[in-house]
């Protein structure tokens, strides 16, 4: 009899799980319009709501028919327990999915200024160098010649002909280590892997500050955040900054003996990646000092962990820019002003509403639910919202201090500056969500949480697709294709005149000349370099042609009025022009079309 009861419970649980899975699929289909999972031999698709709706109804009706309403309700109630028990494993899956997304949709290209700057700097550091030398800059009779030989992401160094990176060394150091282990492509895996670390640390942060369910909610919100996904596929420093600061917070909250030192070391590496986030050290120090009660003795080891990275950064900036407090981007006054604060409040509010609609909507619904049921549910000290809310407020204030006075950027993707504050903010949203769902009947709590999280993740993924997060590889692929092509097609004596393509061209192919920074006329520069037995060519994106003509209105070469040697790319075309072809008969010039 007991075996029969056990068998009946197992059948009911299986039917409830089947119905729950169908419900989640139904939510995804209704929000996204359908999906396809095609990974090797695994193929699963659902494009219409009818099938999951039928499975849902059939499974749950069958569960009630087999064991009755109470048995089915008990099986549903056990969902919450399963979520709590398996939360670490679920968090690992979410983190792995985030890392896999970053790798699967990664650009894998040293593109534009930021990506090419970080990746090329990692190559320098792997060779134990912090700059590169351009001998031509010392041979030419022009003023400020080194500027013209500095690709995007670089600037002149202290010595004539020396070119130094403008970006901080944190991410390039990590990439250099990866390059030493895995070769040329390894640096492009760093950001996705650190993204996975950031997601898992967010789960741990939520579990530490509130509950496992709050941690899972926060991890899923971060892993599916449109701006997080947009940056996860690019070799830039935004996602690594999230990982290092979240790891520092976890250590700051730990009671282990060496945790304050580890918190300081993680914060130090975060500063190596983003020195301008120095104000975040203050709220982190507050957490170290006050968690779980005021302990002044924890501050000294925290400082000891922070000092090595801060000292190394100061020394490097002194070596490259002439002062321990100098930045590769220029003077402080050129970027910060009180007059920027209110425009940035408006701009970033709009960016936040556009990019984090799902998280904001969930927070609003949860707050309403909490207020509506505040008398019916008693919050235990272990599940108090206060610690997460205070930490989030402190970190949020630090981020606002860093970026509200900063230059006003109106493009949506500059919401990336606020990413280090997202884990704590999402923990607060997770805690509110758990608190709101706790007012449901026991059988509905786990089910409601799963349904809500599935809906939020689906909305986020739709938004990320709308923002082209999953198409950046194709868009940025032109940098890789152009770089590889000119490396293969051009002779060793070639010099590439470029601006937008200068960083990638210098990384993949040859020395570059920034035509926008030339101190002489374009025709004069080409003639001078040709007389020095160099082979000048122009690598310009189609939209840059007008800028080139405007920069040199009297130049014959700036007209680009002859057929290009190569036409590379699809949505944006990269054109390779050889000035030697200008006087050739049109029929003798062959244009390569590279996609």
PDB file of N, CA and C in Angstrom, residues 30-84:
ATOM      1  N   UNK A  30       4.240  33.115 -26.140  1.00  0.00           N
ATOM      2  CA  UNK A  30       3.346  34.269 -26.172  1.00  0.00           C
ATOM      3  C   UNK A  30       4.122  35.585 -26.239  1.00  0.00           C
ATOM      4  N   UNK A  31       5.289  35.633 -25.590  1.00  0.00           N
ATOM      5  CA  UNK A  31       6.061  36.881 -25.554  1.00  0.00           C
ATOM      6  C   UNK A  31       6.977  37.023 -26.761  1.00  0.00           C
ATOM      7  N   UNK A  32       7.639  35.936 -27.154  1.00  0.00           N
ATOM      8  CA  UNK A  32       8.640  36.022 -28.222  1.00  0.00           C
ATOM      9  C   UNK A  32       8.096  35.670 -29.601  1.00  0.00           C
ATOM     10  N   UNK A  33       6.950  35.008 -29.655  1.00  0.00           N
ATOM     11  CA  UNK A  33       6.424  34.569 -30.938  1.00  0.00           C
ATOM     12  C   UNK A  33       6.930  33.211 -31.356  1.00  0.00           C
ATOM     13  N   UNK A  34       7.675  32.544 -30.498  1.00  0.00           N
ATOM     14  CA  UNK A  34       8.180  31.205 -30.813  1.00  0.00           C
ATOM     15  C   UNK A  34       9.688  31.149 -30.769  1.00  0.00           C
ATOM     16  N   UNK A  35      10.233  29.947 -30.705  1.00  0.00           N
ATOM     17  CA  UNK A  35      11.678  29.791 -30.617  1.00  0.00           C
ATOM     18  C   UNK A  35      12.084  28.449 -31.191  1.00  0.00           C
ATOM     19  N   UNK A  36      13.374  28.342 -31.493  1.00  0.00           N
ATOM     20  CA  UNK A  36      13.964  27.099 -31.980  1.00  0.00           C
ATOM     21  C   UNK A  36      15.254  26.856 -31.209  1.00  0.00           C
ATOM     22  N   UNK A  37      15.414  25.666 -30.660  1.00  0.00           N
ATOM     23  CA  UNK A  37      16.667  25.249 -30.039  1.00  0.00           C
ATOM     24  C   UNK A  37      17.270  24.175 -30.931  1.00  0.00           C
ATOM     25  N   UNK A  38      18.419  24.479 -31.510  1.00  0.00           N
ATOM     26  CA  UNK A  38      19.049  23.546 -32.447  1.00  0.00           C
ATOM     27  C   UNK A  38      20.523  23.445 -32.090  1.00  0.00           C
ATOM     28  N   UNK A  39      20.869  22.501 -31.237  1.00  0.00           N
ATOM     29  CA  UNK A  39      22.251  22.325 -30.783  1.00  0.00           C
ATOM     30  C   UNK A  39      22.679  20.895 -31.051  1.00  0.00           C
ATOM     31  N   UNK A  40      23.367  20.693 -32.165  1.00  0.00           N
ATOM     32  CA  UNK A  40      23.805  19.347 -32.523  1.00  0.00           C
ATOM     33  C   UNK A  40      22.612  18.441 -32.767  1.00  0.00           C
ATOM     34  N   UNK A  41      22.561  17.321 -32.064  1.00  0.00           N
ATOM     35  CA  UNK A  41      21.435  16.392 -32.269  1.00  0.00           C
ATOM     36  C   UNK A  41      20.144  16.868 -31.608  1.00  0.00           C
ATOM     37  N   UNK A  42      20.257  17.871 -30.723  1.00  0.00           N
ATOM     38  CA  UNK A  42      19.078  18.363 -30.008  1.00  0.00           C
ATOM     39  C   UNK A  42      18.342  19.388 -30.861  1.00  0.00           C
ATOM     40  N   UNK A  43      17.081  19.109 -31.149  1.00  0.00           N
ATOM     41  CA  UNK A  43      16.255  20.059 -31.906  1.00  0.00           C
ATOM     42  C   UNK A  43      14.891  20.157 -31.236  1.00  0.00           C
ATOM     43  N   UNK A  44      14.564  21.355 -30.809  1.00  0.00           N
ATOM     44  CA  UNK A  44      13.280  21.574 -30.161  1.00  0.00           C
ATOM     45  C   UNK A  44      12.750  22.931 -30.590  1.00  0.00           C
ATOM     46  N   UNK A  45      11.495  22.971 -30.998  1.00  0.00           N
ATOM     47  CA  UNK A  45      10.919  24.248 -31.424  1.00  0.00           C
ATOM     48  C   UNK A  45       9.475  24.336 -30.968  1.00  0.00           C
ATOM     49  N   UNK A  46       9.050  25.568 -30.751  1.00  0.00           N
ATOM     50  CA  UNK A  46       7.647  25.817 -30.401  1.00  0.00           C
ATOM     51  C   UNK A  46       7.297  27.201 -30.941  1.00  0.00           C
ATOM     52  N   UNK A  47       6.378  27.236 -31.872  1.00  0.00           N
ATOM     53  CA  UNK A  47       6.029  28.498 -32.518  1.00  0.00           C
ATOM     54  C   UNK A  47       4.578  28.894 -32.295  1.00  0.00           C
ATOM     55  N   UNK A  48       3.775  27.986 -31.772  1.00  0.00           N
ATOM     56  CA  UNK A  48       2.357  28.278 -31.569  1.00  0.00           C
ATOM     57  C   UNK A  48       1.964  27.910 -30.142  1.00  0.00           C
ATOM     58  N   UNK A  49       1.074  28.676 -29.519  1.00  0.00           N
ATOM     59  CA  UNK A  49       0.716  28.417 -28.118  1.00  0.00           C
ATOM     60  C   UNK A  49      -0.203  27.216 -27.911  1.00  0.00           C
ATOM     61  N   UNK A  50      -0.781  26.664 -28.975  1.00  0.00           N
ATOM     62  CA  UNK A  50      -1.782  25.606 -28.814  1.00  0.00           C
ATOM     63  C   UNK A  50      -1.176  24.361 -28.178  1.00  0.00           C
ATOM     64  N   UNK A  51      -0.042  23.907 -28.689  1.00  0.00           N
ATOM     65  CA  UNK A  51       0.555  22.663 -28.183  1.00  0.00           C
ATOM     66  C   UNK A  51       0.926  22.763 -26.700  1.00  0.00           C
ATOM     67  N   UNK A  52       1.697  23.800 -26.257  1.00  0.00           N
ATOM     68  CA  UNK A  52       2.000  23.860 -24.819  1.00  0.00           C
ATOM     69  C   UNK A  52       0.761  24.049 -23.955  1.00  0.00           C
ATOM     70  N   UNK A  53      -0.254  24.739 -24.479  1.00  0.00           N
ATOM     71  CA  UNK A  53      -1.490  24.919 -23.718  1.00  0.00           C
ATOM     72  C   UNK A  53      -2.199  23.579 -23.510  1.00  0.00           C
ATOM     73  N   UNK A  54      -2.239  22.773 -24.551  1.00  0.00           N
ATOM     74  CA  UNK A  54      -2.862  21.456 -24.438  1.00  0.00           C
ATOM     75  C   UNK A  54      -2.099  20.557 -23.466  1.00  0.00           C
ATOM     76  N   UNK A  55      -0.756  20.590 -23.548  1.00  0.00           N
ATOM     77  CA  UNK A  55       0.060  19.764 -22.641  1.00  0.00           C
ATOM     78  C   UNK A  55      -0.145  20.224 -21.209  1.00  0.00           C
ATOM     79  N   UNK A  56      -0.168  21.547 -21.004  1.00  0.00           N
ATOM     80  CA  UNK A  56      -0.384  22.108 -19.681  1.00  0.00           C
ATOM     81  C   UNK A  56      -1.709  21.630 -19.084  1.00  0.00           C
ATOM     82  N   UNK A  57      -2.774  21.808 -19.836  1.00  0.00           N
ATOM     83  CA  UNK A  57      -4.105  21.428 -19.333  1.00  0.00           C
ATOM     84  C   UNK A  57      -4.196  19.929 -19.081  1.00  0.00           C
ATOM     85  N   UNK A  58      -3.684  19.139 -20.034  1.00  0.00           N
ATOM     86  CA  UNK A  58      -3.766  17.679 -19.902  1.00  0.00           C
ATOM     87  C   UNK A  58      -2.987  17.189 -18.681  1.00  0.00           C
ATOM     88  N   UNK A  59      -1.757  17.708 -18.497  1.00  0.00           N
ATOM     89  CA  UNK A  59      -0.905  17.240 -17.395  1.00  0.00           C
ATOM     90  C   UNK A  59      -1.511  17.588 -16.047  1.00  0.00           C
ATOM     91  N   UNK A  60      -1.989  18.808 -15.891  1.00  0.00           N
ATOM     92  CA  UNK A  60      -2.508  19.205 -14.585  1.00  0.00           C
ATOM     93  C   UNK A  60      -3.868  18.557 -14.285  1.00  0.00           C
ATOM     94  N   UNK A  61      -4.692  18.405 -15.295  1.00  0.00           N
ATOM     95  CA  UNK A  61      -5.968  17.699 -15.081  1.00  0.00           C
ATOM     96  C   UNK A  61      -5.700  16.243 -14.704  1.00  0.00           C
ATOM     97  N   UNK A  62      -4.720  15.644 -15.373  1.00  0.00           N
ATOM     98  CA  UNK A  62      -4.371  14.262 -15.059  1.00  0.00           C
ATOM     99  C   UNK A  62      -3.827  14.150 -13.638  1.00  0.00           C
ATOM    100  N   UNK A  63      -3.020  15.130 -13.203  1.00  0.00           N
ATOM    101  CA  UNK A  63      -2.475  15.112 -11.843  1.00  0.00           C
ATOM    102  C   UNK A  63      -3.596  15.154 -10.810  1.00  0.00           C
ATOM    103  N   UNK A  64      -4.613  15.984 -11.055  1.00  0.00           N
ATOM    104  CA  UNK A  64      -5.761  16.064 -10.147  1.00  0.00           C
ATOM    105  C   UNK A  64      -6.548  14.765 -10.183  1.00  0.00           C
ATOM    106  N   UNK A  65      -6.705  14.187 -11.388  1.00  0.00           N
ATOM    107  CA  UNK A  65      -7.463  12.947 -11.529  1.00  0.00           C
ATOM    108  C   UNK A  65      -6.784  11.788 -10.820  1.00  0.00           C
ATOM    109  N   UNK A  66      -5.450  11.736 -10.844  1.00  0.00           N
ATOM    110  CA  UNK A  66      -4.722  10.628 -10.225  1.00  0.00           C
ATOM    111  C   UNK A  66      -4.740  10.726  -8.703  1.00  0.00           C
ATOM    112  N   UNK A  67      -4.484  11.926  -8.171  1.00  0.00           N
ATOM    113  CA  UNK A  67      -4.337  12.019  -6.720  1.00  0.00           C
ATOM    114  C   UNK A  67      -5.275  12.971  -6.015  1.00  0.00           C
ATOM    115  N   UNK A  68      -6.086  13.686  -6.765  1.00  0.00           N
ATOM    116  CA  UNK A  68      -6.968  14.660  -6.142  1.00  0.00           C
ATOM    117  C   UNK A  68      -6.326  16.034  -6.078  1.00  0.00           C
ATOM    118  N   UNK A  69      -7.143  17.035  -5.775  1.00  0.00           N
ATOM    119  CA  UNK A  69      -6.661  18.410  -5.782  1.00  0.00           C
ATOM    120  C   UNK A  69      -5.581  18.653  -4.725  1.00  0.00           C
ATOM    121  N   UNK A  70      -5.741  18.062  -3.550  1.00  0.00           N
ATOM    122  CA  UNK A  70      -4.772  18.304  -2.486  1.00  0.00           C
ATOM    123  C   UNK A  70      -3.406  17.727  -2.832  1.00  0.00           C
ATOM    124  N   UNK A  71      -3.398  16.526  -3.385  1.00  0.00           N
ATOM    125  CA  UNK A  71      -2.124  15.902  -3.759  1.00  0.00           C
ATOM    126  C   UNK A  71      -1.433  16.703  -4.859  1.00  0.00           C
ATOM    127  N   UNK A  72      -2.227  17.181  -5.814  1.00  0.00           N
ATOM    128  CA  UNK A  72      -1.654  18.009  -6.881  1.00  0.00           C
ATOM    129  C   UNK A  72      -1.117  19.315  -6.313  1.00  0.00           C
ATOM    130  N   UNK A  73      -1.858  19.922  -5.373  1.00  0.00           N
ATOM    131  CA  UNK A  73      -1.404  21.166  -4.745  1.00  0.00           C
ATOM    132  C   UNK A  73      -0.121  20.932  -3.959  1.00  0.00           C
ATOM    133  N   UNK A  74      -0.033  19.793  -3.259  1.00  0.00           N
ATOM    134  CA  UNK A  74       1.182  19.470  -2.508  1.00  0.00           C
ATOM    135  C   UNK A  74       2.379  19.309  -3.449  1.00  0.00           C
ATOM    136  N   UNK A  75       2.147  18.677  -4.585  1.00  0.00           N
ATOM    137  CA  UNK A  75       3.228  18.505  -5.564  1.00  0.00           C
ATOM    138  C   UNK A  75       3.696  19.855  -6.095  1.00  0.00           C
ATOM    139  N   UNK A  76       2.738  20.755  -6.336  1.00  0.00           N
ATOM    140  CA  UNK A  76       3.101  22.101  -6.792  1.00  0.00           C
ATOM    141  C   UNK A  76       3.862  22.858  -5.700  1.00  0.00           C
ATOM    142  N   UNK A  77       3.425  22.668  -4.447  1.00  0.00           N
ATOM    143  CA  UNK A  77       4.102  23.347  -3.335  1.00  0.00           C
ATOM    144  C   UNK A  77       5.560  22.908  -3.228  1.00  0.00           C
ATOM    145  N   UNK A  78       5.826  21.656  -3.602  1.00  0.00           N
ATOM    146  CA  UNK A  78       7.200  21.153  -3.517  1.00  0.00           C
ATOM    147  C   UNK A  78       8.122  21.783  -4.559  1.00  0.00           C
ATOM    148  N   UNK A  79       7.541  22.469  -5.556  1.00  0.00           N
ATOM    149  CA  UNK A  79       8.368  23.161  -6.559  1.00  0.00           C
ATOM    150  C   UNK A  79       9.286  24.178  -5.899  1.00  0.00           C
ATOM    151  N   UNK A  80       8.721  24.919  -4.924  1.00  0.00           N
ATOM    152  CA  UNK A  80       9.532  25.919  -4.232  1.00  0.00           C
ATOM    153  C   UNK A  80      10.716  25.295  -3.529  1.00  0.00           C
ATOM    154  N   UNK A  81      10.485  24.150  -2.883  1.00  0.00           N
ATOM    155  CA  UNK A  81      11.577  23.462  -2.212  1.00  0.00           C
ATOM    156  C   UNK A  81      12.639  22.998  -3.191  1.00  0.00           C
ATOM    157  N   UNK A  82      12.195  22.534  -4.350  1.00  0.00           N
ATOM    158  CA  UNK A  82      13.158  22.098  -5.375  1.00  0.00           C
ATOM    159  C   UNK A  82      14.002  23.286  -5.860  1.00  0.00           C
ATOM    160  N   UNK A  83      13.351  24.434  -6.049  1.00  0.00           N
ATOM    161  CA  UNK A  83      14.087  25.619  -6.480  1.00  0.00           C
ATOM    162  C   UNK A  83      15.170  25.965  -5.463  1.00  0.00           C
ATOM    163  N   UNK A  84      14.816  25.950  -4.182  1.00  0.00           N
ATOM    164  CA  UNK A  84      15.788  26.281  -3.142  1.00  0.00           C
ATOM    165  C   UNK A  84      16.916  25.254  -3.083  1.00  0.00           C
TER     166      UNK A  84
END
